[in-house]
XYZ file of C-alpha atoms in Angstrom:
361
model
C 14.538 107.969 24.558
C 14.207 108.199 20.902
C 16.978 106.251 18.880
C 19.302 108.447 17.306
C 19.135 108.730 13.184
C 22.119 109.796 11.715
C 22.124 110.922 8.009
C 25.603 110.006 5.941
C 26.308 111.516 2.442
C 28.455 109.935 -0.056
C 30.189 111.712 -2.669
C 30.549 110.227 -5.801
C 33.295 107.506 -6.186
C 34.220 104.212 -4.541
C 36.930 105.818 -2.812
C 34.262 108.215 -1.123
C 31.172 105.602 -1.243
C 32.796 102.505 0.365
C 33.963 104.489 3.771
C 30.453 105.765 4.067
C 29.069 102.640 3.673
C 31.388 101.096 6.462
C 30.843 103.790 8.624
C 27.354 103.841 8.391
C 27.352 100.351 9.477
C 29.117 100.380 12.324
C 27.016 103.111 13.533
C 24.220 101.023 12.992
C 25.325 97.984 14.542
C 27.427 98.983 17.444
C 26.388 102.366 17.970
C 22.285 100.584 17.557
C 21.756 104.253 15.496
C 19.421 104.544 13.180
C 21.124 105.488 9.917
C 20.224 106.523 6.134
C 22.597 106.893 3.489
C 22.499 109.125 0.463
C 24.980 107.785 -2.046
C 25.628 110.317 -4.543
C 26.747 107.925 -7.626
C 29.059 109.339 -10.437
C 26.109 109.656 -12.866
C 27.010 107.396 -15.147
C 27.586 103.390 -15.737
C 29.133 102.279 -12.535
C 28.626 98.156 -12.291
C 31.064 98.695 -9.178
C 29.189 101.214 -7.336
C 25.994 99.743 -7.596
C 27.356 96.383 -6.784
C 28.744 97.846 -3.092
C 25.637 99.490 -2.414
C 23.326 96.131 -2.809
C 26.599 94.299 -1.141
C 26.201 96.842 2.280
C 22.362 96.780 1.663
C 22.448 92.873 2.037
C 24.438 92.738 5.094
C 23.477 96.137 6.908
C 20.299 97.178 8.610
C 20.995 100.529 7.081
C 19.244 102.448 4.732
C 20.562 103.433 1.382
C 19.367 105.567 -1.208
C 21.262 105.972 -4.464
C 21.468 109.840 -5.668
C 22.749 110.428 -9.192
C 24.916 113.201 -9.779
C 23.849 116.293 -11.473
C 26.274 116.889 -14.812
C 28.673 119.885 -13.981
C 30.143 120.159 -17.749
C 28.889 123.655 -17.806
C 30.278 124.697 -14.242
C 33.940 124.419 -14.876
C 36.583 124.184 -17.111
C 37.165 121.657 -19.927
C 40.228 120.946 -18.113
C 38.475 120.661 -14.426
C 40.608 118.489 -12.497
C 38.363 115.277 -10.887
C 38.579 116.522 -7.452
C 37.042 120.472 -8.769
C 34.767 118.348 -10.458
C 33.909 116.379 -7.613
C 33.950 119.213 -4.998
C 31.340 121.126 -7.704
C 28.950 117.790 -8.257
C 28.517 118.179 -4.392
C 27.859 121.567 -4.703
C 25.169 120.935 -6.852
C 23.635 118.407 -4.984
C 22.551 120.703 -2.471
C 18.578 121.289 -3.358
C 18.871 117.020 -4.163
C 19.771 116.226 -0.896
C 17.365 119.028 1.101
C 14.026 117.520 -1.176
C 15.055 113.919 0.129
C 15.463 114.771 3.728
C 11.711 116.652 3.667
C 10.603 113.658 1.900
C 11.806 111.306 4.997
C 9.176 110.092 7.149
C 11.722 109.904 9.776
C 13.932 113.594 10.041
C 17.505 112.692 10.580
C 18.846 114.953 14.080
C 22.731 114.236 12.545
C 24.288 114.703 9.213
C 28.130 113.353 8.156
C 29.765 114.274 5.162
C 32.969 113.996 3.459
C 35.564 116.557 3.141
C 33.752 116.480 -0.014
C 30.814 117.723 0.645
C 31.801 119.993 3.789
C 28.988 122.820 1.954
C 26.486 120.258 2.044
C 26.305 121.034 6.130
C 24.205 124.453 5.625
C 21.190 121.514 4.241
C 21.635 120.184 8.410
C 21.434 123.994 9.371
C 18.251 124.577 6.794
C 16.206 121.528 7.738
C 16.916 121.860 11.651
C 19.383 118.969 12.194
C 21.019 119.606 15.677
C 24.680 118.447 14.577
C 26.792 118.183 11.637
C 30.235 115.963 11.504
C 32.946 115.876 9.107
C 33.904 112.024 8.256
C 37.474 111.328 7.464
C 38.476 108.253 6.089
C 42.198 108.589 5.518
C 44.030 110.008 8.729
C 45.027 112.510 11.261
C 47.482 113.705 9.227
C 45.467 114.701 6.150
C 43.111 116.160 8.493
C 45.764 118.448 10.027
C 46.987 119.585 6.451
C 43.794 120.421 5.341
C 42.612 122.338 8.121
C 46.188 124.213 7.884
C 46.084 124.836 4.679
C 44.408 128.128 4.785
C 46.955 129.226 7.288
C 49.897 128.346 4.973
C 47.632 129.866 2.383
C 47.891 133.737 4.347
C 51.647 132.978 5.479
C 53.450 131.596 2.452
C 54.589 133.496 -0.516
C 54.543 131.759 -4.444
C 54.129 128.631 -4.708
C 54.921 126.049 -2.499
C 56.690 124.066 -5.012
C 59.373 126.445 -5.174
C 60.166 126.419 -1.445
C 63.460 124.815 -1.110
C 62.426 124.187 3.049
C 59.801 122.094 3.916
C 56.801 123.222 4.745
C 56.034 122.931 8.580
C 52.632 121.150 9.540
C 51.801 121.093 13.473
C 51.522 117.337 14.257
C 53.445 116.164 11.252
C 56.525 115.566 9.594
C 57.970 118.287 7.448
C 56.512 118.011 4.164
C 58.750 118.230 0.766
C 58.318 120.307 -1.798
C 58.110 117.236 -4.002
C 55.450 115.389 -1.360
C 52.930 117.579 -1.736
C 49.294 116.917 -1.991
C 48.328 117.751 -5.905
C 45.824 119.950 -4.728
C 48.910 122.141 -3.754
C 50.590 121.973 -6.519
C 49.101 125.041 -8.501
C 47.630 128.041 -6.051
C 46.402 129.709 -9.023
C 43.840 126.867 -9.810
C 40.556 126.061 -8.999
C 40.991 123.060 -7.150
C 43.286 124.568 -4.813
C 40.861 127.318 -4.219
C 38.486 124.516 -3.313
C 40.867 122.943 -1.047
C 41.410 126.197 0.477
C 37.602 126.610 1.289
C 37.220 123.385 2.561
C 39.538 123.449 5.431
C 37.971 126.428 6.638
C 34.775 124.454 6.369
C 35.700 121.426 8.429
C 35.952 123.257 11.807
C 32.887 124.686 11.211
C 31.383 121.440 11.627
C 30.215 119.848 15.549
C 33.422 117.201 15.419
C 35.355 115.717 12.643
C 34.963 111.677 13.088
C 38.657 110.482 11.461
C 39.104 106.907 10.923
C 42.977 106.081 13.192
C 43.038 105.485 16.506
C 45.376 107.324 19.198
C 48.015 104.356 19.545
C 48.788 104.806 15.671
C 48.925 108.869 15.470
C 48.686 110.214 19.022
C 50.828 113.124 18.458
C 49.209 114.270 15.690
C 45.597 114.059 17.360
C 47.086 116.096 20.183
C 48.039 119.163 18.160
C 45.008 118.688 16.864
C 43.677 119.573 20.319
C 46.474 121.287 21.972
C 48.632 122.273 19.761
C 48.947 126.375 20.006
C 48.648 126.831 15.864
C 46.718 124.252 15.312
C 44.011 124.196 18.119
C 43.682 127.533 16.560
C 41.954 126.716 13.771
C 40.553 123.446 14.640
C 38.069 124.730 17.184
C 36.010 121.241 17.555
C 36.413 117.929 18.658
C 38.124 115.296 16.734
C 37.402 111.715 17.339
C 39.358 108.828 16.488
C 36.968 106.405 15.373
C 39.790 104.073 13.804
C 39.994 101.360 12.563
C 37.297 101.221 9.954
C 37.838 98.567 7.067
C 36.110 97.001 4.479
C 36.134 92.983 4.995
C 34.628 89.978 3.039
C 32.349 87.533 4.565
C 33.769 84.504 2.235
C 37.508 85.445 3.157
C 37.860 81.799 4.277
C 36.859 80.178 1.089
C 39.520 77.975 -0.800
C 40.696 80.552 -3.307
C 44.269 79.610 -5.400
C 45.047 83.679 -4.650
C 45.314 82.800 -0.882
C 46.456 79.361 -1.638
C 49.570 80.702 -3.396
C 50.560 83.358 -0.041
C 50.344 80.539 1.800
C 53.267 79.195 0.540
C 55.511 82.414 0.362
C 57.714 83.402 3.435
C 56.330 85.984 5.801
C 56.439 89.693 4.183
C 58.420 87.932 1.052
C 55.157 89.673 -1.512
C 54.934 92.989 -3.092
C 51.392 94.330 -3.039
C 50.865 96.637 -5.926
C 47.419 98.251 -5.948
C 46.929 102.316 -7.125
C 43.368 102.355 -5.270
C 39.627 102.938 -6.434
C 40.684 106.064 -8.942
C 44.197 104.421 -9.854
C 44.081 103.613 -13.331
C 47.088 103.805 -15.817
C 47.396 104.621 -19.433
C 48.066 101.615 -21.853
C 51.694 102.958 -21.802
C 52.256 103.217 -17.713
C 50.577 100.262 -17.938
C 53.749 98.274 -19.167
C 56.029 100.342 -17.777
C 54.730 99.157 -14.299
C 54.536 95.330 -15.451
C 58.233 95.623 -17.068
C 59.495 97.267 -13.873
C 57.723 94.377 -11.525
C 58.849 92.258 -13.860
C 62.645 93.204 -13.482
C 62.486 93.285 -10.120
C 62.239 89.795 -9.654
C 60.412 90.062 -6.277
C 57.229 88.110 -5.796
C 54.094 90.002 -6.260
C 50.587 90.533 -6.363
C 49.406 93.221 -8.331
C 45.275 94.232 -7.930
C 45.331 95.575 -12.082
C 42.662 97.784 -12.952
C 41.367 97.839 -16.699
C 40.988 101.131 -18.402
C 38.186 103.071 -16.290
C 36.987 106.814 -15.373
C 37.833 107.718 -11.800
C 34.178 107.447 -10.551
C 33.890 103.595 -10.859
C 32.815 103.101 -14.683
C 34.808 99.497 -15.603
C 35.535 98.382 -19.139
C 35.266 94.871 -19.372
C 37.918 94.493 -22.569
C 40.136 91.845 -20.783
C 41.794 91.769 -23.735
C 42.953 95.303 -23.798
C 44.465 94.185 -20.258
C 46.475 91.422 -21.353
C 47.826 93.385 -24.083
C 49.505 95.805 -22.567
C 51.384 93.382 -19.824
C 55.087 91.916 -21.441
C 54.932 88.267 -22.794
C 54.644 86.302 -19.518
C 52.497 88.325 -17.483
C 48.871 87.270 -17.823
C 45.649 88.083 -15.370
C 44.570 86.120 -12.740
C 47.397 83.462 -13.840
C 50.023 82.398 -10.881
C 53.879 82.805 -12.642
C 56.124 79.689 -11.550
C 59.103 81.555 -12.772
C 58.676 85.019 -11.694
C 57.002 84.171 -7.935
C 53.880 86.813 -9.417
C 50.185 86.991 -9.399
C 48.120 89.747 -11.087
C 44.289 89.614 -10.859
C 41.803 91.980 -12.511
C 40.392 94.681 -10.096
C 37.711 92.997 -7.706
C 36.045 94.260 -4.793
C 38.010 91.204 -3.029
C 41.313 93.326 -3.226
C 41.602 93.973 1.054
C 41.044 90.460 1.129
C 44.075 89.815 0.122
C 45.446 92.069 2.595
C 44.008 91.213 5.366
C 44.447 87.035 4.708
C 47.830 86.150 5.854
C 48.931 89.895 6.399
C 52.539 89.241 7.627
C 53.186 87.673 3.938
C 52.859 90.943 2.430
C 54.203 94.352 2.508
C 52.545 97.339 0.557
C-alpha cells in the first residue's frame, strides 16, 4: 500500500503558519504520512516566519515550500480589515497553489487548509485529490460559531450588536452582545461577508480536523454531531485531533526566565501575551505597562515591538523601552515589582509550558 501524502496550506501569518507546521508534523511522524507544506508567507520582510519554517524544516521529515503572497492592494478597500485581506490573499493564491501541485513529482491524494483558505479546496477537486479537510487550530467552539453563522445570518434581524439577548449557539454558552467575534461586529462589511461564506464552506469539506480533544469540550463536539440545528449544517465528520502545541527542544536549558518562576509560588504569575498579531500602539503600550504596573501582581509579559500583523518585526529596542514607565525595562527581572518582560521570541510557550502551575493566563 502506497503511503499516504497529505498536502497542508498555510495562510499567511504566524498565527496561521505555526499550526500548520505542527500539524504537519505530527502527521508525519505519528501518522508515518507523507506530507508537503505550502506556506503562503505575508509577502513581505518576515525574519519570524522564515525563521519557523527552517526551525520545522530542521526537526521534521516534512516538506516545506515557502509561497509568497500575491499583493491584494487593488482587490479591496483602503480600509480592508487584515482578516478581508487575508481571506482575499488566499483567494488569489489559487492558480499559485494548482501550478505547484502539477509541478510535484509526487501528487498529493489529501489537501488541509485553514478556515482561511476554505476556497482553496476546489484546487483538490481540479487536480483530482480524493479528500479535502478543514484544519482548525483554535477549538470546538469557534468551529460551531462559524459554521452557524450563516444560520444566524438568515434568522437574525440588524445587527447583532444591538441585541440586548444573547445570541444562542448550539454547543456553547450564550454569547454577549459585547463578546462577539469582530468579524460580527459590522454585517454590512466585507469581512463579515467573508465570514459568512466561509462557514458555508467548511462543511463542504470531507472532515474538519479541530485541535481539542473530547475530555476538554465534549458537549460541544456532540452538537456538532447530534445536535438537531447544528448537525444540520455540519454534515461531515469532525475530529478532535487535540492537543497540538508548539514546544522547544532546549526547554531544559538554564535560562534566568525559568530560573526566576522557579522561585514564585504556584499560579502566583500573570502571563500577559496578545499573540502572533497582538501588537499595541506606542500609547496602549503604556497604558498596559502602567496598569501591570499598579497592579502589583508578579508578571511576565511576552512584549511585542511595533510590527504588521503578518510577522514583519522592527528591531528598534529602543522604541520598546520608551514607551514602558521608569522601572520597567526588557528582558530585566524587577526586585521590587515581582515582574519580568522579555521582547517577543519564538520561546514564548516555553514559558508556559515550564513550571505551568506557577502561572495563570
Amino acid at each position: 500500500m502506497d503511503q499516504p501524502h497529505a498536502l497542508l496550506v498555510a495562510s499567511p501569518g504566524l498565527g496561521h503558519l505555526i499550526p500548520i507546521l505542527e500539524l504537519g508534523n505530527r502527521l508525519s511522524s505519528v501518522l508515518n504520512i507523507h506530507v508537503t507544506i505550502l506556506a503562503v508567507t505575508s509577502g513581505s520582510s518576515s525574519p519570524t516566519e522564515t525563521e519557523a519554517i527552517h526551525a520545522a524544516a530542521a526537526r521534521t521529515i516534512c516538506q516545506i515550500t515557502e509561497i509568497p503572497s500575491v499583493d491584494v492592494d487593488n482587490l479591496v478597500e483602503p480600509d480592508a480589515t487584515i482578516f478581508t485581506k487575508m481571506v482575499v490573499k488566499m483567494r488569489a493564491m489559487k492558480p499559485a497553489v494548482r501550478d505547484a501541485v502539477k509541478l510535484m513529482k509526487r501528487k498529493p491524494t489529501v489537501m488541509i487548509v485553514d478556515f482561511l483558505g476554505t476556497e482553496l479546496m476546489s484546487v483538490a477537486d481540479d487536480v483530482g485529490m480524493t479528500a479535502k479537510y478543514v484544519y482548525v487550530p483554535t477549538h470546538a467552539w469557534f468551529l460551531a460559531v462559524m459554521v452557524y453563522l450563516p444560520v444566524l445570518d438568515t434568522v437574525v434581524e440588524g445587527e447583532y450588536v444591538d441585541i440586548k439577548e444573547p445570541l444562542k449557539i448550539p454547543g456553547c454558552k450564550p454569547v454577549g452582545p459585547k463578546e462577539l467575534m469582530e468579524t460580527m461586529l459590522d454585517r454590512s462589511g466585507q469581512q463579515y461577508k467573508e465570514c459568512v461564506r466561509a462557514g458555508l464552506e467548511v462543511p463542504m469539506s470531507d472532515g474538519v480536523l479541530v485541535n481539542t480533544w473530547e475530555e476538554l469540550q465534549g458537549n460541544t463536539l456532540a452538537a456538532l454531531r447530534e445536535d438537531e440545528e447544528l448537525s444540520r449544517v455540519m454534515k461531515v465528520p469532525v475530529y478532535p485531533i487535540g492537543p497540538i502545541v508548539r514546544t522547544n527542544q532546549h526547554v531544559d536549558k538554564p535560562n534566568s526566565i525559568f530560573e526566576w518562576l522557579d522561585e514564585q509560588r504556584e499560579r502566583s504569575v500573570v502571563f500577559v501575551c496578545l499573540g502572533s498579531g497582538g501588537t499595541l500602539t506606542f500609547e496602549q503600550t503604556v497604558e498596559l505597562a502602567l496598569g501591570l504596573e499598579l497592579s502589583g501582581q508578579r508578571f511576565v509579559w511576552v512584549l511585542r515591538r511595533p510590527a504588521s500583523y503578518l510577522g514583519a518585526i522592527s528591531s528598534d529596542d529602543e522604541q520598546v523601552s520608551a514607551s514602558l514607565p521608569e522601572g520597567l525595562a526588557p528582558n530585566e527581572l524587577g526586585v521590587k515589582t515581582g515582574h519580568l518582560i522579555i521582547l517577543y521570541s519564538n520561546g514564548q510557550n516555553d514559558v508556559i509550558l515550564y513550571r505551568d502551575s506557577r502561572i495563570t493566563s
